[in-house]
Amino acid sequence: MALGMALIAGGIVWATQVPVGGHYWSALAGPFFVTGAGTAFAFIPISIAGLTGVAGPEAGLASGLLNTSQQLGGAIGVALASTVAATRFTTLLGQGQAANAALTGGFRWGLWVCGIIAMLALPATAVLFRRAAAPPGLGYVTGQMVKADG
């Protein structure tokens, strides 16, 4: 999971370096492949972790909550990145830059926002691994291991 998030962050940050006159194969294909591979290594383990230990009758509910969380997070992320990109684009146009340079500059800032969010997910994976490492029958309450049966 951490490897996947690191690949996603790395691919997005790599994409921030695309030049104004860049071409797909020379400037974007590499970041897209890295980010795509990271997505596979992040989202599949997240789904497995989110559904592990869920009782049969509650599996549909857990799956629905996981899917809703992913969709809502994606929508908020797109809204945030789009707002940043559009604001930067408008600012650069107002400063007299050419439209293609302003658009690239706007996307660059929007991608930086996405990259930072992906980097912030790395510490979250460490917390998940720490909780997953508890022996069976034990759980965490305010950071301390306690017996699950009382």
Coordinates of C-alpha atoms in Angstrom, one line a residue:
M1 CA 0.0 0.0 0.0
A2 CA 2.8 2.4 0.9
L3 CA 4.7 1.5 -2.3
G4 CA 1.5 2.3 -4.3
M5 CA 1.0 5.7 -2.7
A6 CA 4.7 6.5 -3.2
L7 CA 4.4 5.6 -6.9
I8 CA 1.3 7.7 -7.2
A9 CA 3.0 10.7 -5.6
G10 CA 6.2 10.2 -7.6
G11 CA 4.3 10.0 -10.9
I12 CA 2.2 13.1 -10.2
V13 CA 5.2 15.1 -9.1
W14 CA 7.0 13.9 -12.2
A15 CA 4.1 15.2 -14.3
T16 CA 4.5 18.7 -12.8
Q17 CA 7.7 19.0 -14.9
V18 CA 6.0 18.8 -18.2
P19 CA 7.2 21.6 -20.5
V20 CA 4.8 23.9 -22.4
G21 CA 5.7 22.3 -25.7
G22 CA 6.0 18.7 -24.4
H23 CA 4.7 15.7 -26.3
Y24 CA 2.8 12.8 -24.9
W25 CA 5.5 10.0 -25.3
S26 CA 8.4 12.2 -24.1
A27 CA 6.7 14.1 -21.3
L28 CA 3.5 12.4 -20.1
A29 CA 3.7 8.6 -20.8
G30 CA 6.3 8.0 -18.0
P31 CA 4.3 9.8 -15.3
F32 CA 1.1 8.1 -16.4
F33 CA 2.6 4.6 -16.3
V34 CA 4.1 5.2 -12.9
T35 CA 0.9 6.7 -11.5
G36 CA -1.1 3.8 -13.0
A37 CA 1.1 1.2 -11.5
G38 CA 0.9 3.0 -8.1
T39 CA -2.9 3.0 -8.3
A40 CA -2.9 -0.8 -8.7
F41 CA -0.6 -1.2 -5.7
A42 CA -2.6 1.2 -3.6
F43 CA -6.3 0.7 -4.2
I44 CA -6.3 -3.1 -4.3
P45 CA -4.7 -3.4 -0.8
I46 CA -6.9 -0.6 0.5
S47 CA -10.0 -2.6 -0.7
I48 CA -8.6 -5.8 0.9
A49 CA -7.8 -4.0 4.2
G50 CA -11.2 -2.3 4.2
L51 CA -13.1 -5.6 3.8
T52 CA -10.9 -7.9 5.9
G53 CA -12.7 -9.2 9.0
V54 CA -16.1 -8.0 8.0
A55 CA -18.8 -10.5 8.7
G56 CA -20.7 -11.9 5.7
P57 CA -24.0 -10.1 6.3
E58 CA -22.2 -6.8 6.6
A59 CA -19.9 -7.2 3.6
G60 CA -22.3 -5.3 1.3
L61 CA -22.5 -2.4 3.7
A62 CA -18.7 -2.3 4.2
S63 CA -18.1 -2.5 0.4
G64 CA -20.6 0.3 -0.1
L65 CA -19.0 2.5 2.5
L66 CA -15.6 1.9 0.9
N67 CA -16.8 2.7 -2.6
T68 CA -18.6 5.8 -1.4
S69 CA -15.5 7.0 0.5
Q70 CA -13.4 6.5 -2.6
Q71 CA -15.9 8.3 -4.9
L72 CA -16.4 11.2 -2.4
G73 CA -12.6 11.6 -1.9
G74 CA -12.0 11.6 -5.6
A75 CA -14.7 14.2 -6.2
I76 CA -13.3 16.5 -3.5
G77 CA -9.8 16.0 -4.8
V78 CA -10.8 16.9 -8.4
A79 CA -12.7 19.9 -7.2
L80 CA -9.7 21.1 -5.2
A81 CA -7.1 20.5 -7.9
S82 CA -9.4 22.0 -10.6
T83 CA -9.9 25.1 -8.5
V84 CA -6.2 25.6 -7.9
A85 CA -5.4 25.0 -11.6
A86 CA -8.1 27.3 -12.9
T87 CA -7.1 30.1 -10.4
R88 CA -3.4 29.8 -11.4
F89 CA -4.4 29.8 -15.1
T90 CA -6.5 32.9 -14.7
T91 CA -3.7 34.6 -12.8
L92 CA -1.0 33.8 -15.4
L93 CA -3.3 35.0 -18.2
G94 CA -3.8 38.2 -16.3
Q95 CA -0.1 38.7 -16.1
G96 CA 0.1 38.5 -19.9
Q97 CA 1.4 34.9 -20.4
A98 CA 0.4 33.0 -23.5
A99 CA -2.6 30.8 -23.1
N100 CA -0.7 27.5 -23.5
A101 CA 1.9 28.6 -21.0
A102 CA -0.8 29.7 -18.6
L103 CA -2.6 26.5 -19.0
T104 CA 0.5 24.4 -18.3
G105 CA 1.3 26.6 -15.3
G106 CA -2.3 26.0 -14.0
F107 CA -2.0 22.3 -14.4
R108 CA 1.4 22.3 -12.8
W109 CA 0.0 23.8 -9.6
G110 CA -3.1 21.5 -9.7
L111 CA -0.8 18.5 -10.0
W112 CA 1.4 19.7 -7.1
V113 CA -1.8 19.7 -4.9
C114 CA -2.5 16.1 -6.0
G115 CA 1.1 15.1 -5.4
I116 CA 1.1 16.6 -1.9
I117 CA -2.1 14.8 -1.0
A118 CA -0.6 11.5 -2.2
M119 CA 2.5 12.2 -0.1
L120 CA 0.3 12.9 3.0
A121 CA -1.2 9.4 2.5
L122 CA 2.1 7.8 3.2
P123 CA 2.0 8.4 7.0
A124 CA -1.6 7.1 7.0
T125 CA -0.3 3.8 5.7
A126 CA 2.1 3.6 8.5
V127 CA -0.7 4.0 11.0
L128 CA -2.7 1.2 9.2
F129 CA 0.3 -1.1 9.3
R130 CA 0.8 -0.5 13.0
R131 CA -2.8 -1.4 13.8
A132 CA -2.7 -4.4 11.5
A133 CA 0.3 -5.7 13.4
A134 CA -1.6 -6.3 16.6
P135 CA -1.8 -10.0 17.6
P136 CA -5.2 -11.7 17.2
G137 CA -7.4 -11.1 20.2
L138 CA -5.8 -7.7 20.9
G139 CA -6.9 -4.3 19.7
Y140 CA -5.9 -0.7 20.1
V141 CA -7.6 1.8 22.4
T142 CA -6.1 5.3 22.4
G143 CA -2.8 3.9 21.1
Q144 CA -2.4 1.2 23.8
M145 CA -2.9 -2.6 23.1
V146 CA -5.7 -4.1 25.1
K147 CA -7.3 -7.5 25.2
A148 CA -10.4 -7.5 22.9
D149 CA -12.5 -9.7 25.2
G150 CA -12.4 -7.4 28.2

